[in-house]
Amino acid sequence: MVLADRVCKSFGSVQVLKGISLEVPRGTVTCLIGPSGSGKSTFLRCINHLEVVNAGRLYVDGDLIGYRERNGKLYELSPKDAAAQRRDIGMVFQHFNLFPHRTVLENVIEAPILVKKKSRAEAVERAEYLLDRVGLANRADAYPAQLSGGQQQRVAIARALAMDPKLMLFDEPTSALDPELVGDVLKVMRELAASGMTMMVVTHEMGFAREVADQLVFMDGGVVVEKGDPRELLADPREERTRSFLSKLL
C-alpha cells in the first residue's frame, strides 16, 4: 500500500528525513516510534503530500505521490491533482482540527458532500453509521467545544473514515489527551485495524504497538534505525540506540 524509496526532506538547512525506505503491506498496521524531532510526523505528512519531498519517491497503492513522471523527470502535481490523490488518504492529527463552528455531524459530512459530491442524505447516513461505530451516535448535534478531547479525536477519526480512504495515517492521536481518555480512542483504532484498514500510526503507546501493529519502525535523526515484528523488537532490540530509547519508556 505504501512504498517509500530513499525519501529526503529538508526545511532550509535542516535535513529532517535522510533517505527513508519503507514498505507497508496492504491491510497491515505499521507503528512509528522514536524521540521528538526524529522525523516521524514529517514522514506521515509527506505521504499525504502535505509536505513536498526533496528527493526520493513515495507511492501509495502504486501511485507516485505528489508528482508525475515523464521521460525520467518528475513534475510536481497541480494543487488540484494533489488534492485528488489526498482524497484516498485519511489523516488524524494530534489536535483534532475539527471545525469549531460546525456540529459533529456537519464536521463528518462536509468533505463527502463537497469533495466526493455525495448527496446530503447519503453523507448523513454514512456519518450516522460512523459516529455509532466510534461510540458517539448520541452527540451528532453537539459542537466540538461541548466534547472531551477523546470524543473530539473519535469524531476526527469518523470524519477521516467518511471519505472511504484506502490508507489511514495517525499522527500521535492520543498524545494531547488526558490519560483516562486514551483508552476510548485506542479502542476505535483497534477495531479499525481488525477490520483490515491499512494504518500508519505515530505513537508513544507501546502497549498498542505491541498488540496491534504488524510492523514496528524505530526512527531517530531522520533515518530508520530498526524495524521488525513489534513483540520481538520491543523485547530484544538489535540496535543500541533502540535499546536506549525503549529503556526510558518500558
mmCIF file of C-alpha atoms in Angstrom:
data_model
loop_
_atom_site.group_PDB
_atom_site.id
_atom_site.type_symbol
_atom_site.label_atom_id
_atom_site.label_comp_id
_atom_site.label_asym_id
_atom_site.label_seq_id
_atom_site.Cartn_x
_atom_site.Cartn_y
_atom_site.Cartn_z
ATOM 1 C CA MET A 1 0.000 0.000 0.000
ATOM 2 C CA VAL A 2 2.865 2.390 0.835
ATOM 3 C CA LEU A 3 6.335 2.296 -0.684
ATOM 4 C CA ALA A 4 8.927 4.866 0.366
ATOM 5 C CA ASP A 5 12.129 4.873 -1.663
ATOM 6 C CA ARG A 6 15.013 6.915 -0.201
ATOM 7 C CA VAL A 7 12.747 9.807 0.827
ATOM 8 C CA CYS A 8 14.529 13.007 1.873
ATOM 9 C CA LYS A 9 13.029 16.180 3.296
ATOM 10 C CA SER A 10 14.728 19.378 4.435
ATOM 11 C CA PHE A 11 13.474 22.589 5.972
ATOM 12 C CA GLY A 12 16.067 25.149 4.962
ATOM 13 C CA SER A 13 19.451 23.789 6.022
ATOM 14 C CA VAL A 14 17.935 21.233 8.413
ATOM 15 C CA GLN A 15 17.619 17.759 6.904
ATOM 16 C CA VAL A 16 14.682 16.082 8.669
ATOM 17 C CA LEU A 17 14.412 12.897 6.582
ATOM 18 C CA LYS A 18 17.645 11.338 5.341
ATOM 19 C CA GLY A 19 16.711 8.650 2.853
ATOM 20 C CA ILE A 20 13.758 6.785 4.375
ATOM 21 C CA SER A 21 12.920 3.489 2.665
ATOM 22 C CA LEU A 22 9.943 1.504 3.937
ATOM 23 C CA GLU A 23 7.183 -0.815 2.748
ATOM 24 C CA VAL A 24 3.728 -1.013 4.320
ATOM 25 C CA PRO A 25 1.752 -4.020 3.040
ATOM 26 C CA ARG A 26 -1.950 -3.638 2.359
ATOM 27 C CA GLY A 27 -4.214 -4.392 5.324
ATOM 28 C CA THR A 28 -1.454 -4.060 7.928
ATOM 29 C CA VAL A 29 -0.679 -1.679 10.780
ATOM 30 C CA THR A 30 2.733 -0.004 10.978
ATOM 31 C CA CYS A 31 3.631 1.921 14.133
ATOM 32 C CA LEU A 32 6.368 4.557 14.014
ATOM 33 C CA ILE A 33 8.175 5.270 17.265
ATOM 34 C CA GLY A 34 11.133 7.429 18.202
ATOM 35 C CA PRO A 35 12.147 10.607 20.039
ATOM 36 C CA SER A 36 10.723 14.026 19.224
ATOM 37 C CA GLY A 37 12.390 15.501 16.168
ATOM 38 C CA SER A 38 13.196 12.136 14.617
ATOM 39 C CA GLY A 39 11.092 12.847 11.513
ATOM 40 C CA LYS A 40 8.084 10.592 12.182
ATOM 41 C CA SER A 41 5.375 13.227 11.739
ATOM 42 C CA THR A 42 7.147 14.817 8.764
ATOM 43 C CA PHE A 43 7.261 11.401 7.090
ATOM 44 C CA LEU A 44 3.494 10.973 7.531
ATOM 45 C CA ARG A 45 2.882 14.457 6.142
ATOM 46 C CA CYS A 46 4.999 13.623 3.088
ATOM 47 C CA ILE A 47 2.898 10.503 2.436
ATOM 48 C CA ASN A 48 -0.165 12.768 2.344
ATOM 49 C CA HIS A 49 1.756 15.385 0.296
ATOM 50 C CA LEU A 50 1.186 17.967 3.000
ATOM 51 C CA GLU A 51 4.962 18.331 2.743
ATOM 52 C CA VAL A 52 6.887 18.149 -0.532
ATOM 53 C CA VAL A 53 9.793 15.692 -0.572
ATOM 54 C CA ASN A 54 13.168 16.954 -1.762
ATOM 55 C CA ALA A 55 14.422 13.602 -3.039
ATOM 56 C CA GLY A 56 13.246 10.015 -3.341
ATOM 57 C CA ARG A 57 9.800 8.757 -4.185
ATOM 58 C CA LEU A 58 6.638 7.847 -2.333
ATOM 59 C CA TYR A 59 3.955 5.556 -3.712
ATOM 60 C CA VAL A 60 0.505 4.846 -2.283
ATOM 61 C CA ASP A 61 -1.365 1.942 -3.878
ATOM 62 C CA GLY A 62 1.014 2.126 -6.845
ATOM 63 C CA ASP A 63 0.530 5.855 -7.476
ATOM 64 C CA LEU A 64 3.507 8.210 -7.255
ATOM 65 C CA ILE A 65 2.529 10.790 -4.629
ATOM 66 C CA GLY A 66 2.790 14.487 -5.439
ATOM 67 C CA TYR A 67 4.475 14.099 -8.803
ATOM 68 C CA ARG A 68 4.010 12.918 -12.365
ATOM 69 C CA GLU A 69 6.906 11.190 -14.072
ATOM 70 C CA ARG A 70 7.648 11.906 -17.735
ATOM 71 C CA ASN A 71 10.768 10.804 -19.608
ATOM 72 C CA GLY A 72 12.560 10.058 -16.367
ATOM 73 C CA LYS A 73 11.828 13.516 -14.904
ATOM 74 C CA LEU A 74 9.460 14.379 -12.057
ATOM 75 C CA TYR A 75 6.957 17.205 -12.335
ATOM 76 C CA GLU A 76 5.038 18.329 -9.255
ATOM 77 C CA LEU A 77 1.291 17.870 -9.482
ATOM 78 C CA SER A 78 -1.028 20.837 -9.528
ATOM 79 C CA PRO A 79 -2.760 21.588 -6.207
ATOM 80 C CA LYS A 80 -5.977 20.205 -7.709
ATOM 81 C CA ASP A 81 -4.381 16.902 -8.754
ATOM 82 C CA ALA A 82 -2.530 16.592 -5.430
ATOM 83 C CA ALA A 83 -5.814 17.134 -3.584
ATOM 84 C CA ALA A 84 -7.410 14.384 -5.690
ATOM 85 C CA GLN A 85 -4.713 11.953 -4.513
ATOM 86 C CA ARG A 86 -5.228 13.060 -0.931
ATOM 87 C CA ARG A 87 -8.915 12.056 -1.064
ATOM 88 C CA ASP A 88 -7.931 8.412 -0.659
ATOM 89 C CA ILE A 89 -5.672 9.020 2.352
ATOM 90 C CA GLY A 90 -7.277 9.730 5.715
ATOM 91 C CA MET A 91 -5.268 11.629 8.309
ATOM 92 C CA VAL A 92 -5.959 12.102 12.002
ATOM 93 C CA PHE A 93 -3.918 14.807 13.689
ATOM 94 C CA GLN A 94 -2.713 15.271 17.244
ATOM 95 C CA HIS A 95 -5.001 18.250 17.860
ATOM 96 C CA PHE A 96 -8.233 17.059 16.184
ATOM 97 C CA ASN A 97 -8.579 20.082 13.782
ATOM 98 C CA LEU A 98 -12.381 19.967 13.844
ATOM 99 C CA PHE A 99 -14.394 22.921 12.559
ATOM 100 C CA PRO A 100 -15.469 24.618 15.821
ATOM 101 C CA HIS A 101 -18.500 26.346 14.248
ATOM 102 C CA ARG A 102 -19.981 23.114 12.896
ATOM 103 C CA THR A 103 -21.731 20.316 14.748
ATOM 104 C CA VAL A 104 -20.251 16.838 14.960
ATOM 105 C CA LEU A 105 -22.491 15.641 12.120
ATOM 106 C CA GLU A 106 -21.628 18.665 9.954
ATOM 107 C CA ASN A 107 -17.918 18.033 10.517
ATOM 108 C CA VAL A 108 -18.276 14.477 9.253
ATOM 109 C CA ILE A 109 -20.480 15.121 6.193
ATOM 110 C CA GLU A 110 -18.748 18.216 4.809
ATOM 111 C CA ALA A 111 -15.926 16.587 2.832
ATOM 112 C CA PRO A 112 -18.010 13.750 1.309
ATOM 113 C CA ILE A 113 -20.521 16.332 0.037
ATOM 114 C CA LEU A 114 -18.020 18.953 -1.181
ATOM 115 C CA VAL A 115 -15.237 16.695 -2.424
ATOM 116 C CA LYS A 116 -16.882 13.400 -3.348
ATOM 117 C CA LYS A 117 -20.152 15.042 -4.433
ATOM 118 C CA LYS A 118 -22.304 12.711 -2.360
ATOM 119 C CA SER A 119 -25.903 13.666 -1.700
ATOM 120 C CA ARG A 120 -26.606 15.068 1.744
ATOM 121 C CA ALA A 121 -28.867 12.113 2.552
ATOM 122 C CA GLU A 122 -26.144 9.623 1.592
ATOM 123 C CA ALA A 123 -23.480 11.540 3.539
ATOM 124 C CA VAL A 124 -25.687 11.781 6.645
ATOM 125 C CA GLU A 125 -26.488 8.052 6.540
ATOM 126 C CA ARG A 126 -22.784 7.190 6.340
ATOM 127 C CA ALA A 127 -21.898 9.732 9.063
ATOM 128 C CA GLU A 128 -24.502 8.337 11.445
ATOM 129 C CA TYR A 129 -23.113 4.840 10.905
ATOM 130 C CA LEU A 130 -19.531 6.026 11.560
ATOM 131 C CA LEU A 131 -20.482 8.040 14.646
ATOM 132 C CA ASP A 132 -22.191 4.960 16.028
ATOM 133 C CA ARG A 133 -19.052 2.958 15.235
ATOM 134 C CA VAL A 134 -16.870 5.348 17.273
ATOM 135 C CA GLY A 135 -19.409 5.448 20.121
ATOM 136 C CA LEU A 136 -20.771 8.950 19.528
ATOM 137 C CA ALA A 137 -24.159 8.377 17.914
ATOM 138 C CA ASN A 138 -25.798 10.481 20.643
ATOM 139 C CA ARG A 139 -23.514 13.508 20.106
ATOM 140 C CA ALA A 140 -24.233 14.257 16.441
ATOM 141 C CA ASP A 141 -25.752 17.668 17.226
ATOM 142 C CA ALA A 142 -23.065 18.747 19.705
ATOM 143 C CA TYR A 143 -20.317 21.239 18.870
ATOM 144 C CA PRO A 144 -16.638 20.339 19.367
ATOM 145 C CA ALA A 145 -16.323 22.642 22.385
ATOM 146 C CA GLN A 146 -19.004 20.562 24.137
ATOM 147 C CA LEU A 147 -16.955 17.355 23.792
ATOM 148 C CA SER A 148 -13.994 15.953 25.701
ATOM 149 C CA GLY A 149 -10.667 15.639 23.918
ATOM 150 C CA GLY A 150 -11.155 11.903 23.488
ATOM 151 C CA GLN A 151 -14.583 12.442 21.958
ATOM 152 C CA GLN A 152 -13.221 15.092 19.596
ATOM 153 C CA GLN A 153 -10.500 12.704 18.448
ATOM 154 C CA ARG A 154 -13.075 9.990 17.774
ATOM 155 C CA VAL A 155 -15.061 12.496 15.689
ATOM 156 C CA ALA A 156 -11.850 13.248 13.773
ATOM 157 C CA ILE A 157 -11.458 9.522 13.063
ATOM 158 C CA ALA A 158 -15.080 9.295 11.861
ATOM 159 C CA ARG A 159 -14.518 12.358 9.659
ATOM 160 C CA ALA A 160 -11.473 10.741 8.038
ATOM 161 C CA LEU A 161 -13.327 7.446 7.514
ATOM 162 C CA ALA A 162 -16.238 9.269 5.871
ATOM 163 C CA MET A 163 -14.049 9.711 2.781
ATOM 164 C CA ASP A 164 -13.660 5.906 2.469
ATOM 165 C CA PRO A 165 -9.849 6.069 2.462
ATOM 166 C CA LYS A 166 -7.631 3.170 1.481
ATOM 167 C CA LEU A 167 -4.962 4.314 3.939
ATOM 168 C CA MET A 168 -5.259 5.923 7.385
ATOM 169 C CA LEU A 169 -2.443 7.996 8.889
ATOM 170 C CA PHE A 170 -2.488 8.790 12.626
ATOM 171 C CA ASP A 171 -0.077 11.432 13.915
ATOM 172 C CA GLU A 172 0.215 10.871 17.686
ATOM 173 C CA PRO A 173 -3.590 10.682 18.018
ATOM 174 C CA THR A 174 -3.554 10.246 21.810
ATOM 175 C CA SER A 175 -0.673 12.499 22.900
ATOM 176 C CA ALA A 176 -2.873 15.547 23.515
ATOM 177 C CA LEU A 177 -5.405 13.589 25.589
ATOM 178 C CA ASP A 178 -5.771 13.157 29.328
ATOM 179 C CA PRO A 179 -4.655 9.613 30.250
ATOM 180 C CA GLU A 180 -8.164 8.417 31.112
ATOM 181 C CA LEU A 181 -9.400 9.376 27.626
ATOM 182 C CA VAL A 182 -6.712 7.498 25.702
ATOM 183 C CA GLY A 183 -8.377 4.098 26.001
ATOM 184 C CA ASP A 184 -11.534 5.075 24.101
ATOM 185 C CA VAL A 185 -9.524 6.336 21.112
ATOM 186 C CA LEU A 186 -7.241 3.281 21.067
ATOM 187 C CA LYS A 187 -10.309 1.008 21.193
ATOM 188 C CA VAL A 188 -11.639 2.603 17.997
ATOM 189 C CA MET A 189 -8.226 2.233 16.358
ATOM 190 C CA ARG A 190 -8.012 -1.437 17.389
ATOM 191 C CA GLU A 191 -11.412 -2.104 15.812
ATOM 192 C CA LEU A 192 -10.329 -0.259 12.672
ATOM 193 C CA ALA A 193 -7.186 -2.382 12.429
ATOM 194 C CA ALA A 194 -9.225 -5.562 12.941
ATOM 195 C CA SER A 195 -11.447 -4.548 10.010
ATOM 196 C CA GLY A 196 -8.434 -4.671 7.680
ATOM 197 C CA MET A 197 -7.717 -0.967 7.248
ATOM 198 C CA THR A 198 -4.114 -0.176 6.289
ATOM 199 C CA MET A 199 -2.808 2.123 9.016
ATOM 200 C CA MET A 200 0.370 4.023 9.818
ATOM 201 C CA VAL A 201 0.477 5.313 13.383
ATOM 202 C CA VAL A 202 2.999 7.627 15.026
ATOM 203 C CA THR A 203 2.619 6.744 18.685
ATOM 204 C CA HIS A 204 4.185 6.531 22.122
ATOM 205 C CA GLU A 205 1.644 3.876 23.193
ATOM 206 C CA MET A 206 3.902 0.825 23.322
ATOM 207 C CA GLY A 207 1.125 -1.472 24.552
ATOM 208 C CA PHE A 208 -0.954 -0.567 21.489
ATOM 209 C CA ALA A 209 2.038 -1.089 19.194
ATOM 210 C CA ARG A 210 2.796 -4.496 20.722
ATOM 211 C CA GLU A 211 -0.822 -5.635 20.497
ATOM 212 C CA VAL A 212 -1.986 -4.202 17.181
ATOM 213 C CA ALA A 213 0.975 -3.439 14.914
ATOM 214 C CA ASP A 214 2.265 -5.839 12.270
ATOM 215 C CA GLN A 215 5.435 -3.788 11.863
ATOM 216 C CA LEU A 216 7.260 -1.511 14.307
ATOM 217 C CA VAL A 217 9.636 1.130 12.967
ATOM 218 C CA PHE A 218 12.075 2.988 15.215
ATOM 219 C CA MET A 219 13.238 6.298 13.735
ATOM 220 C CA ASP A 220 15.890 8.653 15.024
ATOM 221 C CA GLY A 221 17.720 11.527 13.390
ATOM 222 C CA GLY A 222 15.744 11.238 10.162
ATOM 223 C CA VAL A 223 16.611 7.598 9.467
ATOM 224 C CA VAL A 224 15.052 4.194 10.141
ATOM 225 C CA VAL A 225 17.303 2.735 12.836
ATOM 226 C CA GLU A 226 15.458 -0.558 13.177
ATOM 227 C CA LYS A 227 12.220 -2.217 12.095
ATOM 228 C CA GLY A 228 10.596 -5.560 12.597
ATOM 229 C CA ASP A 229 7.978 -7.571 14.465
ATOM 230 C CA PRO A 230 6.745 -5.374 17.347
ATOM 231 C CA ARG A 231 6.923 -8.066 20.016
ATOM 232 C CA GLU A 232 10.444 -9.107 19.034
ATOM 233 C CA LEU A 233 11.730 -5.557 18.651
ATOM 234 C CA LEU A 234 10.291 -4.394 21.961
ATOM 235 C CA ALA A 235 11.577 -7.456 23.815
ATOM 236 C CA ASP A 236 15.036 -7.648 22.274
ATOM 237 C CA PRO A 237 16.055 -4.699 20.053
ATOM 238 C CA ARG A 238 19.186 -5.245 17.992
ATOM 239 C CA GLU A 239 20.434 -1.636 17.957
ATOM 240 C CA GLU A 240 21.885 0.120 20.994
ATOM 241 C CA ARG A 241 20.023 3.347 20.106
ATOM 242 C CA THR A 242 16.715 1.459 20.113
ATOM 243 C CA ARG A 243 17.542 -0.151 23.462
ATOM 244 C CA SER A 244 18.386 3.234 24.970
ATOM 245 C CA PHE A 245 15.105 4.774 23.760
ATOM 246 C CA LEU A 246 12.918 1.889 24.908
ATOM 247 C CA SER A 247 14.600 1.715 28.321
ATOM 248 C CA LYS A 248 13.117 5.132 29.083
ATOM 249 C CA LEU A 249 9.610 4.048 28.065
ATOM 250 C CA LEU A 250 9.147 0.445 29.138
#
